[in-house]
PDB file of C-alpha atoms in Angstrom:
ATOM      1  CA  MET A   1       0.000   0.000   0.000  1.00 47.00           C
ATOM      2  CA  SER A   2       1.307   3.429  -0.854  1.00 55.00           C
ATOM      3  CA  ASP A   3       1.187   6.603   1.167  1.00 72.00           C
ATOM      4  CA  LEU A   4      -1.432   8.642  -0.650  1.00 81.00           C
ATOM      5  CA  ALA A   5      -1.048  11.621   1.675  1.00 81.00           C
ATOM      6  CA  THR A   6       2.183  12.580  -0.064  1.00 88.00           C
ATOM      7  CA  VAL A   7       0.903  12.288  -3.627  1.00 93.00           C
ATOM      8  CA  THR A   8       1.676  15.279  -5.833  1.00 94.00           C
ATOM      9  CA  ALA A   9       1.913  15.999  -9.535  1.00 95.00           C
ATOM     10  CA  GLY A  10       4.624  13.772 -10.942  1.00 96.00           C
ATOM     11  CA  THR A  11       4.050  10.862  -8.534  1.00 96.00           C
ATOM     12  CA  GLU A  12       4.247   7.570 -10.393  1.00 96.00           C
ATOM     13  CA  PRO A  13       2.178   4.652  -9.073  1.00 96.00           C
ATOM     14  CA  PRO A  14       4.035   1.328  -9.178  1.00 96.00           C
ATOM     15  CA  PRO A  15       3.821  -0.047 -12.740  1.00 97.00           C
ATOM     16  CA  LEU A  16       2.116  -3.338 -13.487  1.00 97.00           C
ATOM     17  CA  GLN A  17       3.141  -6.185 -15.774  1.00 98.00           C
ATOM     18  CA  VAL A  18       0.624  -8.847 -16.740  1.00 98.00           C
ATOM     19  CA  ARG A  19       1.008 -11.710 -19.167  1.00 97.00           C
ATOM     20  CA  LEU A  20      -2.215 -12.486 -21.067  1.00 98.00           C
ATOM     21  CA  THR A  21      -2.699 -15.897 -22.638  1.00 98.00           C
ATOM     22  CA  ARG A  22      -5.565 -17.330 -24.663  1.00 98.00           C
ATOM     23  CA  ALA A  23      -6.865 -18.902 -21.468  1.00 98.00           C
ATOM     24  CA  ASP A  24      -7.141 -15.424 -19.924  1.00 98.00           C
ATOM     25  CA  LEU A  25      -9.168 -14.225 -22.920  1.00 98.00           C
ATOM     26  CA  VAL A  26     -11.533 -17.180 -22.625  1.00 98.00           C
ATOM     27  CA  ARG A  27     -11.916 -16.573 -18.905  1.00 98.00           C
ATOM     28  CA  TYR A  28     -12.603 -12.879 -19.488  1.00 98.00           C
ATOM     29  CA  ALA A  29     -15.128 -13.707 -22.217  1.00 98.00           C
ATOM     30  CA  GLY A  30     -17.035 -15.886 -19.773  1.00 97.00           C
ATOM     31  CA  ALA A  31     -16.853 -13.442 -16.874  1.00 98.00           C
ATOM     32  CA  SER A  32     -17.812 -10.400 -18.933  1.00 97.00           C
ATOM     33  CA  GLY A  33     -20.254 -12.010 -21.351  1.00 94.00           C
ATOM     34  CA  ASP A  34     -18.339 -10.612 -24.341  1.00 92.00           C
ATOM     35  CA  PHE A  35     -18.147 -13.626 -26.660  1.00 93.00           C
ATOM     36  CA  ASN A  36     -17.110 -11.779 -29.824  1.00 91.00           C
ATOM     37  CA  PRO A  37     -15.154 -14.523 -31.670  1.00 94.00           C
ATOM     38  CA  ILE A  38     -12.292 -12.177 -32.620  1.00 94.00           C
ATOM     39  CA  HIS A  39     -11.191 -12.779 -29.006  1.00 96.00           C
ATOM     40  CA  TRP A  40     -10.946 -16.557 -29.300  1.00 97.00           C
ATOM     41  CA  SER A  41     -11.163 -17.728 -32.946  1.00 97.00           C
ATOM     42  CA  ASP A  42      -8.147 -17.428 -35.270  1.00 97.00           C
ATOM     43  CA  ARG A  43     -10.424 -18.166 -38.207  1.00 97.00           C
ATOM     44  CA  VAL A  44     -12.821 -15.303 -37.467  1.00 95.00           C
ATOM     45  CA  ALA A  45      -9.994 -12.910 -36.582  1.00 94.00           C
ATOM     46  CA  ALA A  46      -8.326 -13.602 -39.938  1.00 95.00           C
ATOM     47  CA  ASP A  47     -11.639 -13.292 -41.790  1.00 92.00           C
ATOM     48  CA  VAL A  48     -12.116  -9.730 -40.542  1.00 88.00           C
ATOM     49  CA  GLY A  49      -8.537  -8.759 -41.357  1.00 89.00           C
ATOM     50  CA  LEU A  50      -6.946  -8.874 -37.902  1.00 91.00           C
ATOM     51  CA  PRO A  51      -3.364 -10.097 -37.482  1.00 94.00           C
ATOM     52  CA  GLY A  52      -4.618 -12.708 -34.990  1.00 96.00           C
ATOM     53  CA  VAL A  53      -6.861 -13.213 -31.995  1.00 97.00           C
ATOM     54  CA  ILE A  54      -6.858  -9.993 -29.990  1.00 97.00           C
ATOM     55  CA  ALA A  55      -7.526  -9.230 -26.335  1.00 97.00           C
ATOM     56  CA  HIS A  56     -10.758  -7.507 -25.351  1.00 96.00           C
ATOM     57  CA  GLY A  57     -10.167  -3.761 -25.119  1.00 95.00           C
ATOM     58  CA  MET A  58     -12.097  -3.951 -21.873  1.00 96.00           C
ATOM     59  CA  LEU A  59      -9.614  -6.482 -20.515  1.00 98.00           C
ATOM     60  CA  THR A  60      -6.768  -4.052 -21.212  1.00 98.00           C
ATOM     61  CA  MET A  61      -8.830  -1.391 -19.450  1.00 98.00           C
ATOM     62  CA  ALA A  62      -9.349  -3.729 -16.492  1.00 98.00           C
ATOM     63  CA  LEU A  63      -5.550  -4.059 -16.185  1.00 98.00           C
ATOM     64  CA  ILE A  64      -5.278  -0.254 -16.243  1.00 98.00           C
ATOM     65  CA  ALA A  65      -7.889  -0.231 -13.450  1.00 98.00           C
ATOM     66  CA  ARG A  66      -5.833  -2.751 -11.458  1.00 97.00           C
ATOM     67  CA  LEU A  67      -2.910  -0.378 -11.380  1.00 97.00           C
ATOM     68  CA  VAL A  68      -5.014   2.401  -9.889  1.00 96.00           C
ATOM     69  CA  THR A  69      -7.016   0.293  -7.425  1.00 96.00           C
ATOM     70  CA  GLY A  70      -3.808  -1.296  -6.191  1.00 95.00           C
ATOM     71  CA  TRP A  71      -2.269   2.134  -5.778  1.00 95.00           C
ATOM     72  CA  ALA A  72      -5.406   3.356  -3.972  1.00 93.00           C
ATOM     73  CA  GLY A  73      -4.864   0.709  -1.304  1.00 91.00           C
ATOM     74  CA  GLY A  74      -7.205  -1.826  -2.859  1.00 93.00           C
ATOM     75  CA  GLU A  75     -10.255   0.425  -2.617  1.00 95.00           C
ATOM     76  CA  PRO A  76     -12.122   0.245  -5.973  1.00 96.00           C
ATOM     77  CA  SER A  77     -14.539   2.967  -4.923  1.00 95.00           C
ATOM     78  CA  ALA A  78     -11.652   5.456  -4.811  1.00 96.00           C
ATOM     79  CA  VAL A  79     -11.731   5.332  -8.621  1.00 97.00           C
ATOM     80  CA  ARG A  80     -14.166   8.133  -9.382  1.00 96.00           C
ATOM     81  CA  SER A  81     -13.714   7.954 -13.119  1.00 98.00           C
ATOM     82  CA  LEU A  82     -11.714   5.908 -15.560  1.00 98.00           C
ATOM     83  CA  SER A  83     -11.411   6.283 -19.304  1.00 98.00           C
ATOM     84  CA  ALA A  84      -9.353   4.518 -21.922  1.00 98.00           C
ATOM     85  CA  ARG A  85      -8.604   4.872 -25.582  1.00 98.00           C
ATOM     86  CA  PHE A  86      -7.532   1.728 -27.402  1.00 96.00           C
ATOM     87  CA  THR A  87      -4.902   2.697 -29.954  1.00 95.00           C
ATOM     88  CA  ARG A  88      -3.662  -0.663 -31.212  1.00 94.00           C
ATOM     89  CA  PRO A  89      -4.959  -4.230 -30.943  1.00 94.00           C
ATOM     90  CA  VAL A  90      -3.265  -6.590 -28.471  1.00 97.00           C
ATOM     91  CA  VAL A  91      -2.519  -9.764 -30.426  1.00 97.00           C
ATOM     92  CA  VAL A  92      -2.428 -12.807 -28.156  1.00 98.00           C
ATOM     93  CA  PRO A  93      -0.702 -15.797 -29.765  1.00 97.00           C
ATOM     94  CA  ASP A  94      -1.851 -19.334 -29.022  1.00 97.00           C
ATOM     95  CA  ASP A  95       1.188 -20.320 -26.947  1.00 97.00           C
ATOM     96  CA  ASP A  96       2.237 -20.503 -23.318  1.00 95.00           C
ATOM     97  CA  ASP A  97       3.755 -17.008 -23.265  1.00 96.00           C
ATOM     98  CA  GLY A  98       0.838 -15.023 -24.686  1.00 97.00           C
ATOM     99  CA  ALA A  99       1.333 -11.252 -24.674  1.00 98.00           C
ATOM    100  CA  LEU A 100       3.019  -9.131 -22.021  1.00 98.00           C
ATOM    101  CA  ILE A 101       1.045  -6.012 -21.082  1.00 98.00           C
ATOM    102  CA  GLU A 102       2.737  -3.231 -19.159  1.00 98.00           C
ATOM    103  CA  VAL A 103       0.724  -0.493 -17.463  1.00 98.00           C
ATOM    104  CA  ALA A 104       2.237   2.712 -16.118  1.00 98.00           C
ATOM    105  CA  GLY A 105       0.828   5.907 -14.693  1.00 98.00           C
ATOM    106  CA  LYS A 106       1.760   9.396 -13.606  1.00 98.00           C
ATOM    107  CA  VAL A 107      -0.148  11.919 -11.531  1.00 98.00           C
ATOM    108  CA  ARG A 108      -0.803  15.033 -13.614  1.00 98.00           C
ATOM    109  CA  GLU A 109      -2.344  17.114 -10.855  1.00 97.00           C
ATOM    110  CA  VAL A 110      -3.987  16.908  -7.456  1.00 96.00           C
ATOM    111  CA  ILE A 111      -7.134  18.978  -7.056  1.00 96.00           C
ATOM    112  CA  SER A 112      -9.390  19.735  -4.132  1.00 93.00           C
ATOM    113  CA  ASP A 113     -13.036  18.914  -4.766  1.00 91.00           C
ATOM    114  CA  GLY A 114     -15.621  19.326  -2.036  1.00 87.00           C
ATOM    115  CA  GLY A 115     -12.977  18.919   0.667  1.00 88.00           C
ATOM    116  CA  ARG A 116     -11.561  15.776  -0.917  1.00 91.00           C
ATOM    117  CA  ARG A 117      -8.192  15.479  -2.602  1.00 94.00           C
ATOM    118  CA  VAL A 118      -8.498  13.990  -6.067  1.00 96.00           C
ATOM    119  CA  ALA A 119      -5.529  12.833  -8.135  1.00 97.00           C
ATOM    120  CA  LYS A 120      -5.805  13.006 -11.902  1.00 98.00           C
ATOM    121  CA  VAL A 121      -3.643  10.242 -13.280  1.00 98.00           C
ATOM    122  CA  ALA A 122      -2.515   9.681 -16.875  1.00 98.00           C
ATOM    123  CA  LEU A 123      -2.103   6.014 -17.744  1.00 98.00           C
ATOM    124  CA  THR A 124      -0.539   4.063 -20.566  1.00 98.00           C
ATOM    125  CA  ALA A 125      -0.703   0.417 -21.546  1.00 98.00           C
ATOM    126  CA  SER A 126       1.822  -1.148 -23.876  1.00 98.00           C
ATOM    127  CA  CYS A 127       2.443  -4.557 -25.342  1.00 97.00           C
ATOM    128  CA  GLU A 128       5.910  -5.702 -26.417  1.00 90.00           C
ATOM    129  CA  GLY A 129       7.009  -2.052 -26.376  1.00 90.00           C
ATOM    130  CA  ASN A 130       4.117  -0.724 -28.478  1.00 96.00           C
ATOM    131  CA  ALA A 131       1.486   1.580 -26.977  1.00 97.00           C
ATOM    132  CA  VAL A 132      -1.907  -0.153 -27.046  1.00 97.00           C
ATOM    133  CA  GLY A 133      -3.943   2.178 -24.879  1.00 97.00           C
ATOM    134  CA  ARG A 134      -4.004   5.467 -23.049  1.00 97.00           C
ATOM    135  CA  GLY A 135      -6.146   6.225 -20.081  1.00 97.00           C
ATOM    136  CA  HIS A 136      -7.149   8.724 -17.465  1.00 98.00           C
ATOM    137  CA  ALA A 137      -8.340   8.155 -13.929  1.00 98.00           C
ATOM    138  CA  GLU A 138      -9.570  10.353 -11.128  1.00 98.00           C
ATOM    139  CA  ILE A 139      -8.706   8.882  -7.762  1.00 97.00           C
ATOM    140  CA  VAL A 140     -10.114  10.145  -4.475  1.00 95.00           C
ATOM    141  CA  LEU A 141      -7.176  10.319  -2.088  1.00 91.00           C
ATOM    142  CA  ALA A 142      -8.987  11.143   1.142  1.00 71.00           C
ATOM    143  CA  GLY A 143     -12.585  10.870   2.273  1.00 51.00           C
TER     144      GLY A 143
ATOM    145  CA  MET B   1     -24.145   2.369 -43.653  1.00 83.00           C
ATOM    146  CA  PRO B   2     -25.720   2.614 -40.200  1.00 91.00           C
ATOM    147  CA  ASP B   3     -28.931   4.606 -39.889  1.00 92.00           C
ATOM    148  CA  THR B   4     -28.025   8.130 -38.764  1.00 93.00           C
ATOM    149  CA  SER B   5     -31.626   8.809 -37.759  1.00 94.00           C
ATOM    150  CA  PHE B   6     -30.782   6.892 -34.551  1.00 94.00           C
ATOM    151  CA  ILE B   7     -28.655   9.837 -33.340  1.00 96.00           C
ATOM    152  CA  GLY B   8     -30.315  11.365 -30.286  1.00 96.00           C
ATOM    153  CA  ARG B   9     -32.514   8.330 -29.679  1.00 96.00           C
ATOM    154  CA  SER B  10     -32.705   6.306 -26.468  1.00 96.00           C
ATOM    155  CA  LEU B  11     -33.623   2.687 -25.963  1.00 94.00           C
ATOM    156  CA  ASP B  12     -36.161   1.613 -23.372  1.00 94.00           C
ATOM    157  CA  PRO B  13     -34.627   1.070 -19.907  1.00 95.00           C
ATOM    158  CA  THR B  14     -33.447  -2.503 -19.351  1.00 96.00           C
ATOM    159  CA  PRO B  15     -34.962  -4.883 -16.828  1.00 96.00           C
ATOM    160  CA  PRO B  16     -32.952  -4.721 -13.563  1.00 97.00           C
ATOM    161  CA  PHE B  17     -29.545  -6.410 -13.579  1.00 98.00           C
ATOM    162  CA  GLN B  18     -28.915  -7.901 -10.162  1.00 98.00           C
ATOM    163  CA  VAL B  19     -25.260  -7.610  -9.167  1.00 98.00           C
ATOM    164  CA  GLY B  20     -24.341 -10.961  -7.628  1.00 98.00           C
ATOM    165  CA  ARG B  21     -21.497 -11.672  -5.225  1.00 98.00           C
ATOM    166  CA  GLU B  22     -20.242 -14.582  -7.263  1.00 98.00           C
ATOM    167  CA  LYS B  23     -20.327 -12.491 -10.474  1.00 98.00           C
ATOM    168  CA  ILE B  24     -18.163  -9.872  -8.788  1.00 98.00           C
ATOM    169  CA  ARG B  25     -15.774 -12.602  -7.576  1.00 98.00           C
ATOM    170  CA  GLU B  26     -15.721 -14.243 -11.023  1.00 98.00           C
ATOM    171  CA  PHE B  27     -14.999 -10.921 -12.734  1.00 98.00           C
ATOM    172  CA  ALA B  28     -12.306  -9.955 -10.207  1.00 98.00           C
ATOM    173  CA  LEU B  29     -10.630 -13.323 -10.768  1.00 98.00           C
ATOM    174  CA  ALA B  30     -10.816 -12.961 -14.564  1.00 98.00           C
ATOM    175  CA  VAL B  31      -9.044  -9.586 -14.561  1.00 98.00           C
ATOM    176  CA  GLY B  32      -6.688 -10.439 -11.703  1.00 98.00           C
ATOM    177  CA  GLU B  33      -8.083  -7.722  -9.439  1.00 97.00           C
ATOM    178  CA  GLY B  34      -6.380  -8.357  -6.138  1.00 94.00           C
ATOM    179  CA  SER B  35      -8.508  -6.150  -3.883  1.00 97.00           C
ATOM    180  CA  GLU B  36     -10.019  -8.190  -1.086  1.00 97.00           C
ATOM    181  CA  LEU B  37     -12.997  -5.800  -1.091  1.00 98.00           C
ATOM    182  CA  CYS B  38     -14.048  -7.508  -4.341  1.00 98.00           C
ATOM    183  CA  ARG B  39     -13.767 -11.010  -2.880  1.00 97.00           C
ATOM    184  CA  ASP B  40     -14.037 -11.054   0.906  1.00 98.00           C
ATOM    185  CA  LEU B  41     -17.375  -9.993   2.401  1.00 98.00           C
ATOM    186  CA  ALA B  42     -15.985  -9.424   5.888  1.00 98.00           C
ATOM    187  CA  ALA B  43     -13.206  -7.215   4.507  1.00 98.00           C
ATOM    188  CA  ALA B  44     -15.703  -5.199   2.435  1.00 98.00           C
ATOM    189  CA  ARG B  45     -17.938  -4.652   5.468  1.00 98.00           C
ATOM    190  CA  ALA B  46     -14.979  -3.759   7.659  1.00 98.00           C
ATOM    191  CA  ALA B  47     -14.125  -1.048   5.116  1.00 96.00           C
ATOM    192  CA  GLY B  48     -17.626   0.395   5.422  1.00 97.00           C
ATOM    193  CA  HIS B  49     -19.280  -1.196   2.396  1.00 98.00           C
ATOM    194  CA  PRO B  50     -22.655  -2.965   2.621  1.00 98.00           C
ATOM    195  CA  ASP B  51     -21.402  -5.878   0.500  1.00 98.00           C
ATOM    196  CA  LEU B  52     -18.660  -6.824  -1.999  1.00 98.00           C
ATOM    197  CA  VAL B  53     -17.468  -3.903  -4.135  1.00 98.00           C
ATOM    198  CA  ALA B  54     -17.405  -4.218  -7.928  1.00 98.00           C
ATOM    199  CA  PRO B  55     -14.061  -3.558  -9.686  1.00 98.00           C
ATOM    200  CA  PRO B  56     -13.993  -0.304 -11.715  1.00 98.00           C
ATOM    201  CA  THR B  57     -14.612  -1.965 -15.102  1.00 98.00           C
ATOM    202  CA  PHE B  58     -17.255  -4.419 -13.821  1.00 98.00           C
ATOM    203  CA  PRO B  59     -20.040  -2.390 -15.519  1.00 98.00           C
ATOM    204  CA  ALA B  60     -18.773  -3.880 -18.809  1.00 97.00           C
ATOM    205  CA  VAL B  61     -20.671  -7.008 -17.727  1.00 97.00           C
ATOM    206  CA  PHE B  62     -24.071  -5.401 -18.134  1.00 97.00           C
ATOM    207  CA  THR B  63     -23.469  -2.320 -20.313  1.00 95.00           C
ATOM    208  CA  MET B  64     -21.976  -4.296 -23.230  1.00 90.00           C
ATOM    209  CA  ALA B  65     -25.158  -6.362 -23.409  1.00 89.00           C
ATOM    210  CA  VAL B  66     -27.227  -3.180 -23.503  1.00 94.00           C
ATOM    211  CA  MET B  67     -25.130  -1.845 -26.372  1.00 94.00           C
ATOM    212  CA  GLU B  68     -25.389  -5.134 -28.245  1.00 91.00           C
ATOM    213  CA  ARG B  69     -29.168  -4.816 -28.315  1.00 91.00           C
ATOM    214  CA  LEU B  70     -28.672  -1.846 -30.604  1.00 95.00           C
ATOM    215  CA  LEU B  71     -25.633  -3.147 -32.492  1.00 94.00           C
ATOM    216  CA  MET B  72     -27.358  -6.410 -33.439  1.00 91.00           C
ATOM    217  CA  ASP B  73     -30.530  -4.650 -34.594  1.00 93.00           C
ATOM    218  CA  PRO B  74     -30.653  -5.103 -38.392  1.00 93.00           C
ATOM    219  CA  VAL B  75     -32.674  -1.900 -38.710  1.00 94.00           C
ATOM    220  CA  PHE B  76     -29.724   0.066 -37.300  1.00 94.00           C
ATOM    221  CA  GLY B  77     -27.392  -1.514 -39.873  1.00 93.00           C
ATOM    222  CA  TRP B  78     -24.189  -1.739 -37.823  1.00 93.00           C
ATOM    223  CA  ASP B  79     -21.505  -4.166 -39.086  1.00 90.00           C
ATOM    224  CA  TYR B  80     -20.832  -5.927 -35.773  1.00 86.00           C
ATOM    225  CA  SER B  81     -18.298  -8.317 -37.330  1.00 83.00           C
ATOM    226  CA  ARG B  82     -15.948  -5.410 -38.176  1.00 84.00           C
ATOM    227  CA  MET B  83     -16.368  -3.582 -34.904  1.00 87.00           C
ATOM    228  CA  VAL B  84     -13.523  -2.617 -32.619  1.00 86.00           C
ATOM    229  CA  HIS B  85     -13.727  -0.792 -29.314  1.00 90.00           C
ATOM    230  CA  GLY B  86     -12.198   2.657 -29.710  1.00 94.00           C
ATOM    231  CA  GLU B  87     -12.772   4.338 -26.373  1.00 97.00           C
ATOM    232  CA  GLN B  88     -14.522   3.678 -23.088  1.00 98.00           C
ATOM    233  CA  SER B  89     -15.164   5.707 -19.993  1.00 98.00           C
ATOM    234  CA  PHE B  90     -16.864   5.078 -16.673  1.00 98.00           C
ATOM    235  CA  THR B  91     -17.862   7.836 -14.289  1.00 98.00           C
ATOM    236  CA  ALA B  92     -19.022   6.499 -10.943  1.00 98.00           C
ATOM    237  CA  HIS B  93     -21.663   8.447  -9.047  1.00 97.00           C
ATOM    238  CA  ARG B  94     -21.476   5.898  -6.234  1.00 97.00           C
ATOM    239  CA  PRO B  95     -19.791   2.481  -5.791  1.00 97.00           C
ATOM    240  CA  ILE B  96     -21.513  -0.619  -7.162  1.00 98.00           C
ATOM    241  CA  HIS B  97     -22.105  -3.337  -4.570  1.00 98.00           C
ATOM    242  CA  ALA B  98     -23.376  -6.901  -4.648  1.00 98.00           C
ATOM    243  CA  GLY B  99     -27.125  -6.807  -4.215  1.00 98.00           C
ATOM    244  CA  ASP B 100     -27.621  -3.691  -6.331  1.00 98.00           C
ATOM    245  CA  GLU B 101     -30.362  -3.871  -8.943  1.00 98.00           C
ATOM    246  CA  LEU B 102     -29.304  -1.699 -11.844  1.00 98.00           C
ATOM    247  CA  VAL B 103     -31.379  -0.350 -14.710  1.00 98.00           C
ATOM    248  CA  SER B 104     -29.537   0.915 -17.801  1.00 98.00           C
ATOM    249  CA  THR B 105     -30.781   3.320 -20.429  1.00 98.00           C
ATOM    250  CA  LEU B 106     -28.844   3.548 -23.679  1.00 98.00           C
ATOM    251  CA  HIS B 107     -28.497   6.824 -25.543  1.00 98.00           C
ATOM    252  CA  VAL B 108     -27.141   7.149 -29.078  1.00 98.00           C
ATOM    253  CA  ASP B 109     -25.083  10.316 -28.727  1.00 98.00           C
ATOM    254  CA  ASP B 110     -23.272  10.447 -32.051  1.00 97.00           C
ATOM    255  CA  LEU B 111     -22.543   8.635 -35.289  1.00 97.00           C
ATOM    256  CA  LYS B 112     -19.920   9.882 -37.706  1.00 95.00           C
ATOM    257  CA  SER B 113     -18.418   8.420 -40.845  1.00 93.00           C
ATOM    258  CA  ARG B 114     -14.925   9.107 -42.137  1.00 92.00           C
ATOM    259  CA  ALA B 115     -13.275   7.434 -45.101  1.00 89.00           C
ATOM    260  CA  GLY B 116     -15.631   4.481 -44.928  1.00 88.00           C
ATOM    261  CA  SER B 117     -15.165   3.924 -41.196  1.00 92.00           C
ATOM    262  CA  HIS B 118     -18.012   4.577 -38.762  1.00 95.00           C
ATOM    263  CA  PHE B 119     -17.625   6.029 -35.271  1.00 96.00           C
ATOM    264  CA  LEU B 120     -20.526   5.458 -32.896  1.00 97.00           C
ATOM    265  CA  THR B 121     -20.774   7.116 -29.475  1.00 98.00           C
ATOM    266  CA  LEU B 122     -23.104   5.370 -27.034  1.00 98.00           C
ATOM    267  CA  ARG B 123     -23.875   6.425 -23.486  1.00 98.00           C
ATOM    268  CA  CYS B 124     -25.368   4.209 -20.838  1.00 98.00           C
ATOM    269  CA  GLU B 125     -26.981   5.887 -17.847  1.00 98.00           C
ATOM    270  CA  VAL B 126     -27.233   3.427 -14.978  1.00 98.00           C
ATOM    271  CA  ALA B 127     -29.552   3.899 -11.996  1.00 98.00           C
ATOM    272  CA  ASP B 128     -30.420   1.815  -8.946  1.00 98.00           C
ATOM    273  CA  SER B 129     -33.857   0.547  -7.928  1.00 95.00           C
ATOM    274  CA  ALA B 130     -34.514   3.824  -6.097  1.00 96.00           C
ATOM    275  CA  GLY B 131     -33.880   5.710  -9.333  1.00 96.00           C
ATOM    276  CA  GLU B 132     -30.634   7.224  -8.050  1.00 98.00           C
ATOM    277  CA  SER B 133     -27.863   7.661 -10.602  1.00 98.00           C
ATOM    278  CA  VAL B 134     -25.055   5.112 -10.139  1.00 98.00           C
ATOM    279  CA  LEU B 135     -22.858   5.347 -13.209  1.00 98.00           C
ATOM    280  CA  THR B 136     -22.402   6.906 -16.626  1.00 98.00           C
ATOM    281  CA  ALA B 137     -20.650   4.689 -19.162  1.00 98.00           C
ATOM    282  CA  THR B 138     -19.634   5.990 -22.577  1.00 98.00           C
ATOM    283  CA  ALA B 139     -18.250   3.939 -25.452  1.00 97.00           C
ATOM    284  CA  VAL B 140     -16.903   4.867 -28.858  1.00 97.00           C
ATOM    285  CA  LEU B 141     -17.249   1.907 -31.187  1.00 96.00           C
ATOM    286  CA  VAL B 142     -15.633   1.802 -34.604  1.00 94.00           C
ATOM    287  CA  THR B 143     -16.256  -0.271 -37.685  1.00 91.00           C
ATOM    288  CA  VAL B 144     -13.155  -0.155 -39.794  1.00 81.00           C
ATOM    289  CA  ALA B 145     -13.614   0.449 -43.496  1.00 75.00           C
ATOM    290  CA  ALA B 146     -13.783  -2.800 -45.441  1.00 65.00           C
ATOM    291  CA  GLN B 147     -12.259  -3.072 -48.898  1.00 55.00           C
ATOM    292  CA  GLU B 148     -15.663  -2.057 -50.254  1.00 46.00           C
ATOM    293  CA  ALA B 149     -14.380   0.638 -52.558  1.00 40.00           C
ATOM    294  CA  GLY B 150     -11.563  -1.283 -54.175  1.00 37.00           C
ATOM    295  CA  SER B 151     -12.764  -4.870 -54.394  1.00 32.00           C
TER     296      SER B 151
END
């Protein structure tokens, strides 16, 4: 758990590295109800012109969310808002290694809103060195 | 070409989606969310919550289904097979807990076409059984231009 009392612009939450395999995509499909076959069928992915089966954008966003909830001491309700833009598909090969996703963040500013301190955090997700998503979160630092 | 007359329209509110404890646990496990507030009832209550807390992107579970009602409607004319998710945002008005019954209303905010690709902005307003606002979810969905022009 981090000390949120000392957060200022420029603070960087601990980055996160997560390896996604096909099994993770299948599990996410079941948990989320998003069964779009581009997330599990090579045949369908190729038919629609994708380089391979790709991860759900919402799974990438969930990993971005993990970084901020972990940083906020494991309190999901501290995440007042979260947005993500998916800039490149995350191709997940059908092997044991899958794809390595790295999430990083940086506090842009800390504002005071109704007596609460709120950190505005810029977030990035990358895969094998390529940016795959950018995000923004507003995190309530104190109640 | 999707039907631009849908811009500004809303769908009827959904039947209530009941947020279950096991669904929250299943979702937390699927995304690797380590917070015990999403898994351990005693820990959630000790932190002041009435029940398990949903992870921040949990609303994907019920808002995607609401969006699909529109996207699969042949009258709307959206090419679901070529769709990718461009952007997503969630603004929480209060935390979502197990036991909540949530009603979602979908609004078609915008639809633009550029170079054969279509950009659809959908907004889901989510309220609880008392009618209080819980969440606003916004998605930008994109269908990438097929090789229609050339082939």
